[in-house]
Short mmCIF file of N, CA, C and O in Angstrom, two decimals:
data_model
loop_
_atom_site.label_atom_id
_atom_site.label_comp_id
_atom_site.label_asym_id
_atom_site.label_seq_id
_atom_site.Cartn_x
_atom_site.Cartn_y
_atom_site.Cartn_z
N UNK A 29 -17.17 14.46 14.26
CA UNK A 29 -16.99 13.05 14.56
C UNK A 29 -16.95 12.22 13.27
O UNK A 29 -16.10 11.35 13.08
N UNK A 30 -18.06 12.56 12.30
CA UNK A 30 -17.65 11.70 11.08
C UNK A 30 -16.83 12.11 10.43
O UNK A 30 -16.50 11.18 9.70
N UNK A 31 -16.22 13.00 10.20
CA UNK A 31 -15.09 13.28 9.41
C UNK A 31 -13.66 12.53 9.98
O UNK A 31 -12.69 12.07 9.38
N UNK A 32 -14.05 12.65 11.62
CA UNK A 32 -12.67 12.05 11.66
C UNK A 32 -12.63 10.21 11.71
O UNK A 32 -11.70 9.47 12.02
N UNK A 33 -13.87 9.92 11.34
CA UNK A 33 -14.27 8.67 11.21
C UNK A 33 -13.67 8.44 9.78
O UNK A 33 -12.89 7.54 9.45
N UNK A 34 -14.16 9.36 9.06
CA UNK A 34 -13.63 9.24 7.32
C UNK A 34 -12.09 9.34 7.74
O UNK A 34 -12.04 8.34 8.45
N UNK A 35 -10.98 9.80 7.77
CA UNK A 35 -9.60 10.34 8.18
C UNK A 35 -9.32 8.79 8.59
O UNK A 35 -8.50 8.30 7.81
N UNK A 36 -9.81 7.78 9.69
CA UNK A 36 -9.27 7.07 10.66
C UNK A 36 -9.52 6.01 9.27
O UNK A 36 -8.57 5.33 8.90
N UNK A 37 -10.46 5.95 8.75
CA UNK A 37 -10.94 4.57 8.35
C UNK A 37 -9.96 4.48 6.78
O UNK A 37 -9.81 3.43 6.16
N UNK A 38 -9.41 5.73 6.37
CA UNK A 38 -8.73 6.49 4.98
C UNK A 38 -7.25 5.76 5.40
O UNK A 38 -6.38 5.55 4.56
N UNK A 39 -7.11 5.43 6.85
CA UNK A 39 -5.59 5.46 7.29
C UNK A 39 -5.59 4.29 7.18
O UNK A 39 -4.85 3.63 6.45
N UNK A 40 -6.85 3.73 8.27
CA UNK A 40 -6.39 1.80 8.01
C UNK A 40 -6.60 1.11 6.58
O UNK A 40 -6.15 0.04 6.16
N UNK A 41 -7.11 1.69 6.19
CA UNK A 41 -7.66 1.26 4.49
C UNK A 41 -5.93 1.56 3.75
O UNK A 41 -5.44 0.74 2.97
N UNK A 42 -5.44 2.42 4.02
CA UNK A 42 -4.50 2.61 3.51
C UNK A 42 -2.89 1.55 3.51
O UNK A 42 -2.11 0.97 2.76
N UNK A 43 -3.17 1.87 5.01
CA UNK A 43 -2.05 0.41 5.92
C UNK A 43 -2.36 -1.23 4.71
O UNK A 43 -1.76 -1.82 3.82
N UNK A 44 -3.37 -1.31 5.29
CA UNK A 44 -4.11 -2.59 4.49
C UNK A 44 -3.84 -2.60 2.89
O UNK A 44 -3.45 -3.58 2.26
N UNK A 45 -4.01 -1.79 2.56
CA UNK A 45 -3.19 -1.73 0.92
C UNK A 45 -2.00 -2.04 0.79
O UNK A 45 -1.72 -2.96 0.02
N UNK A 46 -0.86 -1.28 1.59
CA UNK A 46 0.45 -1.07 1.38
C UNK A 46 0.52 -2.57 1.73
O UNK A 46 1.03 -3.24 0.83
N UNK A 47 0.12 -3.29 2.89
CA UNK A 47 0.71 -4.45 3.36
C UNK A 47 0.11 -5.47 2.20
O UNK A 47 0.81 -6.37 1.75
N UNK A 48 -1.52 -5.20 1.69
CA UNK A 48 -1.57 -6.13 0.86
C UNK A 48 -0.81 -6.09 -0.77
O UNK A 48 -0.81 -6.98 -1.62
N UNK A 49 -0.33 -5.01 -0.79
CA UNK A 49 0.58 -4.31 -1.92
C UNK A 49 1.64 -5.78 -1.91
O UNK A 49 1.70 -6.49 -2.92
N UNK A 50 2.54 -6.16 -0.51
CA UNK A 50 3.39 -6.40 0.20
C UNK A 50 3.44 -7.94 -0.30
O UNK A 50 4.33 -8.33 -1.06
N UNK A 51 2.66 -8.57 0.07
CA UNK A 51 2.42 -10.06 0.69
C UNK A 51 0.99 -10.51 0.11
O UNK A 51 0.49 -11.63 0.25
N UNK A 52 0.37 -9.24 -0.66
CA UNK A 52 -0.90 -9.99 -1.50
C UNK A 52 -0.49 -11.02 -2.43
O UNK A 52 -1.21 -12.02 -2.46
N UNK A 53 0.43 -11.00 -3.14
CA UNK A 53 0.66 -11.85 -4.21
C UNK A 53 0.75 -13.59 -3.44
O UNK A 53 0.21 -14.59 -3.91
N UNK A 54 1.50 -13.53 -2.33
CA UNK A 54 1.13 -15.01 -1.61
C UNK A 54 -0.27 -15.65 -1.64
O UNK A 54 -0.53 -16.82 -1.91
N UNK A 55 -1.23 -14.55 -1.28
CA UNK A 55 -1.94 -15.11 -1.45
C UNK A 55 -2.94 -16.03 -2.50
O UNK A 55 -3.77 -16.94 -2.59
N UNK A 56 -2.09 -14.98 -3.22
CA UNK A 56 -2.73 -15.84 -5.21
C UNK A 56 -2.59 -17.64 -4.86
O UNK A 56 -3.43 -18.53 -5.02
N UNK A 57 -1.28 -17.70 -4.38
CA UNK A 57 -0.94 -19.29 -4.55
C UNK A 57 -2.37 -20.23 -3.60
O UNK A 57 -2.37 -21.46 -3.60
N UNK A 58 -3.17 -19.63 -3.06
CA UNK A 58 -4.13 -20.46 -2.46
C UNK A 58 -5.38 -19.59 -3.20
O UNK A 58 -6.15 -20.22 -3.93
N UNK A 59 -5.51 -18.56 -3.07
CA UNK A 59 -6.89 -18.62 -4.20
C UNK A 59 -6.40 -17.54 -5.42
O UNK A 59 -6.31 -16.31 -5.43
N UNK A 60 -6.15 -18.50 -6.37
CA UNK A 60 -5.41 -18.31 -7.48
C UNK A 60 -6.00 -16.77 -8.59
O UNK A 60 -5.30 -16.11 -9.36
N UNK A 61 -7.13 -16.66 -8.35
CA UNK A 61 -8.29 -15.58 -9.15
C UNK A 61 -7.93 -14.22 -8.33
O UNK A 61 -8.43 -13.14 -8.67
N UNK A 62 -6.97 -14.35 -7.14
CA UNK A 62 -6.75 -12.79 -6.88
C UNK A 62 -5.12 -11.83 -7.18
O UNK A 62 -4.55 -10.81 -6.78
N UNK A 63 -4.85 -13.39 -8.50
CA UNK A 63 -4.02 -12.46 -8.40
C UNK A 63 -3.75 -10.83 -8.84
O UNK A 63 -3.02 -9.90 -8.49
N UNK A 64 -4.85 -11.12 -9.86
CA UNK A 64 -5.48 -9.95 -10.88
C UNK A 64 -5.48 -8.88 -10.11
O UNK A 64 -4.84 -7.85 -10.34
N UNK A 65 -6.38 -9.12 -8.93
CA UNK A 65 -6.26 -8.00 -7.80
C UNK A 65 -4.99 -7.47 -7.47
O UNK A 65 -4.79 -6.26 -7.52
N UNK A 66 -4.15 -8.25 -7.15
CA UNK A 66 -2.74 -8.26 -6.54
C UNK A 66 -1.77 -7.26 -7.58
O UNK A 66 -1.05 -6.35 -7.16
N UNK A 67 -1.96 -7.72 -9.23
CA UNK A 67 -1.48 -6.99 -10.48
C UNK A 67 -1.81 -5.39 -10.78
O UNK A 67 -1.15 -4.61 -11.46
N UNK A 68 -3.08 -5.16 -10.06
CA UNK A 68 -3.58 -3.84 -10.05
C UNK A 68 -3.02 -3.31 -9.32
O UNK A 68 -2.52 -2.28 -9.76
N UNK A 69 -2.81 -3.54 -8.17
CA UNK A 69 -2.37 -2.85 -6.85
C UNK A 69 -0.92 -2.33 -7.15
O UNK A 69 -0.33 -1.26 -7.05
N UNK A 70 -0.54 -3.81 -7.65
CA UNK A 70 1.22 -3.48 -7.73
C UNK A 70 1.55 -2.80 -8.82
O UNK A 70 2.72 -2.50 -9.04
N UNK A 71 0.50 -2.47 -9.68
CA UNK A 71 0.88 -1.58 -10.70
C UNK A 71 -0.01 -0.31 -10.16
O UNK A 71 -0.55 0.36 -11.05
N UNK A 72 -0.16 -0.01 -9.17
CA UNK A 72 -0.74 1.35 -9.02
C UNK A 72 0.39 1.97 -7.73
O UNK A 72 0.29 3.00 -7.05
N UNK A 73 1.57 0.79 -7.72
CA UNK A 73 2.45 0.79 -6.31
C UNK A 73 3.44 1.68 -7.24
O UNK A 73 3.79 2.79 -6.84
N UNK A 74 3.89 1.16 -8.51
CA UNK A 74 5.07 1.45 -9.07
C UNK A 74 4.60 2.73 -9.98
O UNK A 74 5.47 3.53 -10.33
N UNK A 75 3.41 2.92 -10.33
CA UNK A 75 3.05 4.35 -11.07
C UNK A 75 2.89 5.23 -10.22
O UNK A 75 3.17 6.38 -10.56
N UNK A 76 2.30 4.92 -8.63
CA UNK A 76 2.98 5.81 -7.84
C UNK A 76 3.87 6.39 -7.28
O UNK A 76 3.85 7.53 -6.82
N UNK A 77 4.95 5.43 -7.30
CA UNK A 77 5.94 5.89 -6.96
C UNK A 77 6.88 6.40 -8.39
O UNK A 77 7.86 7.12 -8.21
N UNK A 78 6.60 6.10 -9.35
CA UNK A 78 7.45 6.77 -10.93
C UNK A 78 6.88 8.00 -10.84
O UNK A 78 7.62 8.92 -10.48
N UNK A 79 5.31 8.31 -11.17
CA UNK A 79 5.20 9.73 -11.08
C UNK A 79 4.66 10.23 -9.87
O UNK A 79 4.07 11.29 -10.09
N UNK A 80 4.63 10.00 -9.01
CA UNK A 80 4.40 10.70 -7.95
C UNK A 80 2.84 11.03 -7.95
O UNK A 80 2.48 11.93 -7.19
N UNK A 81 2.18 10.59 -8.50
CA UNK A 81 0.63 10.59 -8.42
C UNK A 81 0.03 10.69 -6.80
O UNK A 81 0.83 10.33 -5.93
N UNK A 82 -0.88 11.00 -6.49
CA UNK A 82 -1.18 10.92 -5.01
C UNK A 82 -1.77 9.94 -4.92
O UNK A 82 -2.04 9.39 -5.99
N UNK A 83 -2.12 9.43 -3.95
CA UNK A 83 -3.53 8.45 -3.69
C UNK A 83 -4.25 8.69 -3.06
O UNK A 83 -4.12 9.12 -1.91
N UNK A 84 -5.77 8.32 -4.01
CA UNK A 84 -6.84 8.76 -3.60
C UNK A 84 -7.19 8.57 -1.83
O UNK A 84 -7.91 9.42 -1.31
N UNK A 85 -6.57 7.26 -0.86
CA UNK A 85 -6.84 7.41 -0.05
C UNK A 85 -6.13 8.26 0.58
O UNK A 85 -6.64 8.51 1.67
N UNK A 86 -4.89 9.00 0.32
CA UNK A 86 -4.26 10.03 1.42
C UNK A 86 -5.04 11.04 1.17
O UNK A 86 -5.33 11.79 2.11
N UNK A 87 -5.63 11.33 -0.38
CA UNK A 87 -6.36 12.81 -0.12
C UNK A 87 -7.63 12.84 0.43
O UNK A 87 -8.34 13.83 0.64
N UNK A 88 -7.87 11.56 0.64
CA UNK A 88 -9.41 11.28 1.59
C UNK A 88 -9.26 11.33 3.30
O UNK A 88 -10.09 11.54 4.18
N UNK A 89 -7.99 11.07 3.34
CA UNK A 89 -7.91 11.10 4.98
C UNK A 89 -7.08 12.28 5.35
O UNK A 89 -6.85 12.64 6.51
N UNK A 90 -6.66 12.85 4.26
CA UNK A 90 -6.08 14.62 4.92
C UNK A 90 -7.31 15.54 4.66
O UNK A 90 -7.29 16.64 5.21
N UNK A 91 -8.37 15.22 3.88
CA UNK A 91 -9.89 15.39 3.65
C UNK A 91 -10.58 15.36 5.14
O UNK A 91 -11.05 16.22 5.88
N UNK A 92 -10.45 14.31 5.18
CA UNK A 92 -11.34 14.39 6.49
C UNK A 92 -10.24 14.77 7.87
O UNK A 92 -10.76 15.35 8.83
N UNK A 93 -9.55 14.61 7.90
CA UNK A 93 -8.61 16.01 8.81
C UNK A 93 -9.02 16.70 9.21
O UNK A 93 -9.48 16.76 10.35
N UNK A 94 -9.00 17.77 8.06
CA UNK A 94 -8.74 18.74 7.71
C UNK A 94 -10.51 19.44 8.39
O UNK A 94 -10.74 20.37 9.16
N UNK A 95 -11.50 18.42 7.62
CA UNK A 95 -12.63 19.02 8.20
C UNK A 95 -13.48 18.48 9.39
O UNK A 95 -14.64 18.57 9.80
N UNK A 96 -12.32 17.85 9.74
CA UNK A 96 -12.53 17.26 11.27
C UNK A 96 -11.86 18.44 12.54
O UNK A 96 -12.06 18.22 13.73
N UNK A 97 -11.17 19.48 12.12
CA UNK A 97 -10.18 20.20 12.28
C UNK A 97 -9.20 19.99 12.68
O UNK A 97 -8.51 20.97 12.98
N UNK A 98 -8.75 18.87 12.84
CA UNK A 98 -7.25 18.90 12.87
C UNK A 98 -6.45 19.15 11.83
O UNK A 98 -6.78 19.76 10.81
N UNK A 99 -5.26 18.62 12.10
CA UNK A 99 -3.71 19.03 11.07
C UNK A 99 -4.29 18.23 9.82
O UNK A 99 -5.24 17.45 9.90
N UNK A 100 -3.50 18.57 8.47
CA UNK A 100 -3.40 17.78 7.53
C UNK A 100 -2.54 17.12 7.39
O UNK A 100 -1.51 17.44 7.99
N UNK A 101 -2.52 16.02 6.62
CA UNK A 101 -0.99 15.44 6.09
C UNK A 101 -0.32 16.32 6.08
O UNK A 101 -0.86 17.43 6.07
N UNK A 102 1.13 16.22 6.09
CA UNK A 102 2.29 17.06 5.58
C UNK A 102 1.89 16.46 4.09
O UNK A 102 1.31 15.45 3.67
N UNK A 103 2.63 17.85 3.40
CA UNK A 103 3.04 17.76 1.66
C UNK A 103 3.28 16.98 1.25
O UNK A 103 2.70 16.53 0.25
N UNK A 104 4.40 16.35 1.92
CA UNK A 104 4.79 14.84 1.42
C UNK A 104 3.82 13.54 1.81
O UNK A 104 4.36 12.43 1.89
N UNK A 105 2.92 13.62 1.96
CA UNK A 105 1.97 12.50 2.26
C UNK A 105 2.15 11.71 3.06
O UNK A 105 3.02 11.75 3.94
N UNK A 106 1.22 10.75 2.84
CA UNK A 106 0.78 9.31 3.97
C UNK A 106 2.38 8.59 4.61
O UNK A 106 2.81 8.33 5.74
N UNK A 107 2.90 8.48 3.24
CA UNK A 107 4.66 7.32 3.49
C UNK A 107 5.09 8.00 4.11
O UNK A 107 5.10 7.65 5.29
N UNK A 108 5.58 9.03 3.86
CA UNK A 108 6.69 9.74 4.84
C UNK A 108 6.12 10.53 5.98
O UNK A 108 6.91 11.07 6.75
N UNK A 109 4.52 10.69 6.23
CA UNK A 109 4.55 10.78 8.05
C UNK A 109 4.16 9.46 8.42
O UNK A 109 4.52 9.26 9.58
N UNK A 110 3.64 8.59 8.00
CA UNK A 110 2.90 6.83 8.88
C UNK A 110 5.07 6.54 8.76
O UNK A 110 5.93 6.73 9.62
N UNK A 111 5.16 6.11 7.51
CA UNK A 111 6.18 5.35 7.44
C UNK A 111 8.10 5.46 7.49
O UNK A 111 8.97 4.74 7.96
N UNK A 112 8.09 6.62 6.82
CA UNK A 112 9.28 6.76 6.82
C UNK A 112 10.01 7.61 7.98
O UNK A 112 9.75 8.80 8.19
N UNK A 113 10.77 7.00 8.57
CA UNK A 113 11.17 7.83 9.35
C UNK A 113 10.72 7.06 10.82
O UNK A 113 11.41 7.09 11.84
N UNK A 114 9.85 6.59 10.73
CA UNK A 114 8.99 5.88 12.08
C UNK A 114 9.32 4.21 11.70
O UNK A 114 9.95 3.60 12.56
N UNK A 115 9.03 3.66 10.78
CA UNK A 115 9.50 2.17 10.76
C UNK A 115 11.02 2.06 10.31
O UNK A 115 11.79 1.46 11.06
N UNK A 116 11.44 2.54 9.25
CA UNK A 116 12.46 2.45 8.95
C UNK A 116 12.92 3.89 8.87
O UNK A 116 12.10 4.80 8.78
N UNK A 117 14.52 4.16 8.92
CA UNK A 117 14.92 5.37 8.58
C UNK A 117 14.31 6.27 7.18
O UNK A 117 13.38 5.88 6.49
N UNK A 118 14.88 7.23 7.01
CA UNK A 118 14.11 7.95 5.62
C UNK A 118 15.16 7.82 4.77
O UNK A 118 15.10 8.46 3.72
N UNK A 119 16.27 7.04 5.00
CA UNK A 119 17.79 6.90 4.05
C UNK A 119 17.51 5.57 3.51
O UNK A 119 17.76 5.28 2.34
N UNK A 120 17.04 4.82 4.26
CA UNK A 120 16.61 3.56 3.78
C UNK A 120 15.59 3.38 3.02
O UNK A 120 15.48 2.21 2.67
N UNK A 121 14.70 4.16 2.57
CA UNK A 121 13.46 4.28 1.32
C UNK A 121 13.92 3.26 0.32
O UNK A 121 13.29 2.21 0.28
N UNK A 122 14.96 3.43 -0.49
CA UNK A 122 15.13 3.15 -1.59
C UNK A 122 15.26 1.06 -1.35
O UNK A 122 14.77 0.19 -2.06
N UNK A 123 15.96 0.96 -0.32
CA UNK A 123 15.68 0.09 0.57
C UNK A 123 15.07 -1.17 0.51
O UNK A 123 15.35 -2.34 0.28
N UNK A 124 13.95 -0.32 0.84
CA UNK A 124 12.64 -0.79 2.04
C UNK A 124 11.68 -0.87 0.26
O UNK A 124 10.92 -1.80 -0.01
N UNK A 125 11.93 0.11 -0.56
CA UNK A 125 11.32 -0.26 -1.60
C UNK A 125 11.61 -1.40 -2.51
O UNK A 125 10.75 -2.14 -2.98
N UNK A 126 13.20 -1.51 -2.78
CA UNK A 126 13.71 -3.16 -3.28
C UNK A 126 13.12 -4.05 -2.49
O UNK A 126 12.64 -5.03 -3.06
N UNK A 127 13.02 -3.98 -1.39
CA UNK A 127 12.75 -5.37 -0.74
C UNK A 127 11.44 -5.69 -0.55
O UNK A 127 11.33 -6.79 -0.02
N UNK A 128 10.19 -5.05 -0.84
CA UNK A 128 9.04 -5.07 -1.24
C UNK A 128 9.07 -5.73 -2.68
O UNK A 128 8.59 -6.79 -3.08
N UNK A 129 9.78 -4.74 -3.30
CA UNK A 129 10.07 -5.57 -4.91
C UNK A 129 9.94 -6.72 -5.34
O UNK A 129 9.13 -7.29 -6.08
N UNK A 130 11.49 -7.21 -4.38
CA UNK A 130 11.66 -8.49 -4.42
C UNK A 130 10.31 -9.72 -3.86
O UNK A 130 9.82 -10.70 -4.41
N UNK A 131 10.09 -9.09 -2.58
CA UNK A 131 9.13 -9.98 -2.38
C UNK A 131 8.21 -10.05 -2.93
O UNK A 131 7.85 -11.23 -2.85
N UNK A 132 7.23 -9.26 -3.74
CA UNK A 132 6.49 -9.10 -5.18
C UNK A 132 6.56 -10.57 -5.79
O UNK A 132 5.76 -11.50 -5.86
N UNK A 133 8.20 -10.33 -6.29
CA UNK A 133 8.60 -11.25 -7.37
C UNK A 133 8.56 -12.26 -7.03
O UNK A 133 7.75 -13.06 -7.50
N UNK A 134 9.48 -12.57 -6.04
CA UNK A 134 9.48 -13.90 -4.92
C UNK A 134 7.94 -14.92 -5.10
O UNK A 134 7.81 -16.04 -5.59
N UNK A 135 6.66 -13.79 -4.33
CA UNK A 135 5.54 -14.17 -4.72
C UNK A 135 5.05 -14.45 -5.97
O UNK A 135 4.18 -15.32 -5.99
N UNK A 136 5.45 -13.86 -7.28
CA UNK A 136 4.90 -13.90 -8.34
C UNK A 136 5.94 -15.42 -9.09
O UNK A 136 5.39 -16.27 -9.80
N UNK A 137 6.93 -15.46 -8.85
CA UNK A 137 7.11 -16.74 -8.84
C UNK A 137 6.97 -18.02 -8.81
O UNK A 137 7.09 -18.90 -9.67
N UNK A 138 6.57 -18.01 -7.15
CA UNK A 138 6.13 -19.15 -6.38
C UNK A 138 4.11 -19.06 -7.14
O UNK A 138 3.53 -20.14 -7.17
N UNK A 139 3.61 -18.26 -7.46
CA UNK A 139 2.72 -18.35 -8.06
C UNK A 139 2.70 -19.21 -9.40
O UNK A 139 1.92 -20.12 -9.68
N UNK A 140 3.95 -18.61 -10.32
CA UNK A 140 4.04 -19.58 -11.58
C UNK A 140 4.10 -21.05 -11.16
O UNK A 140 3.30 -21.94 -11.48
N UNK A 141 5.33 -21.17 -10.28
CA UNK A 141 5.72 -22.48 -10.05
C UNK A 141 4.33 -23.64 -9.53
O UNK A 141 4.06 -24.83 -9.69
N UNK A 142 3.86 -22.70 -8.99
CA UNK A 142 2.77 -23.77 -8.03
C UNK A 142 1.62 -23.69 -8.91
O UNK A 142 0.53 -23.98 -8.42
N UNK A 143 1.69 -23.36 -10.05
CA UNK A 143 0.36 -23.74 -11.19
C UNK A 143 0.60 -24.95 -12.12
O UNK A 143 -0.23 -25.59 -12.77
N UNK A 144 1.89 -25.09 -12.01
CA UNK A 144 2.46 -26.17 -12.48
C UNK A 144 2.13 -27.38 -12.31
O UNK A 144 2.78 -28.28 -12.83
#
């Protein structure tokens, strides 16, 4: 039971990253001190995806899987069984990753502008 407590809580923790990966930077423009937070994330978004590093939360929730006994992640990790393929196609990656990008920037923008 706790393992698959560790696994469940590895997944939403994970969701919650990617989305605050997403749309954290908006939030800088109302409390301005996170964006720092927001800079970490998005630089742990793009070194993950350049070298292919894992993240610590997928190997914590195919961790607790695993000794929960169920299945593990597939090889390819968290994105491509939660995400790819299920929200958007798996042709569209490259995609679905510009347009995260952009909205990054979009946000990091409207951050400069509104300090002004």
């Amino acid at each position: 039971m706790m393992y698959r407590l560790v696994a469940d809580a590895a997944m939403v923790v994970h969701f919650l990253f990617l989305v605050y990966m997403a749309v954290g930077g908006f939030l800088a423009w109302r409390w301005r001190r996170t964006i720092w937070v927001h800079l970490a994330v998005a630089a742990w978004g793009v070194l993950s995806i350049l070298t292919g590093v894992e993240c610590p939360l997928t190997l914590a929730e195919d961790w607790g899987r695993r000794q929960a006994g169920m299945e593990g992640l597939p090889a390819s990790g968290f994105i491509d069984h939660y995400i790819e393929g299920v929200i958007y196609p798996e042709a569209y990656t490259n995609l679905a990753r510009l347009g995260v990008a952009v909205l990054v920037l979009f946000s990091y923008v409207g951050y400069v502008l509104r300090r002004q």
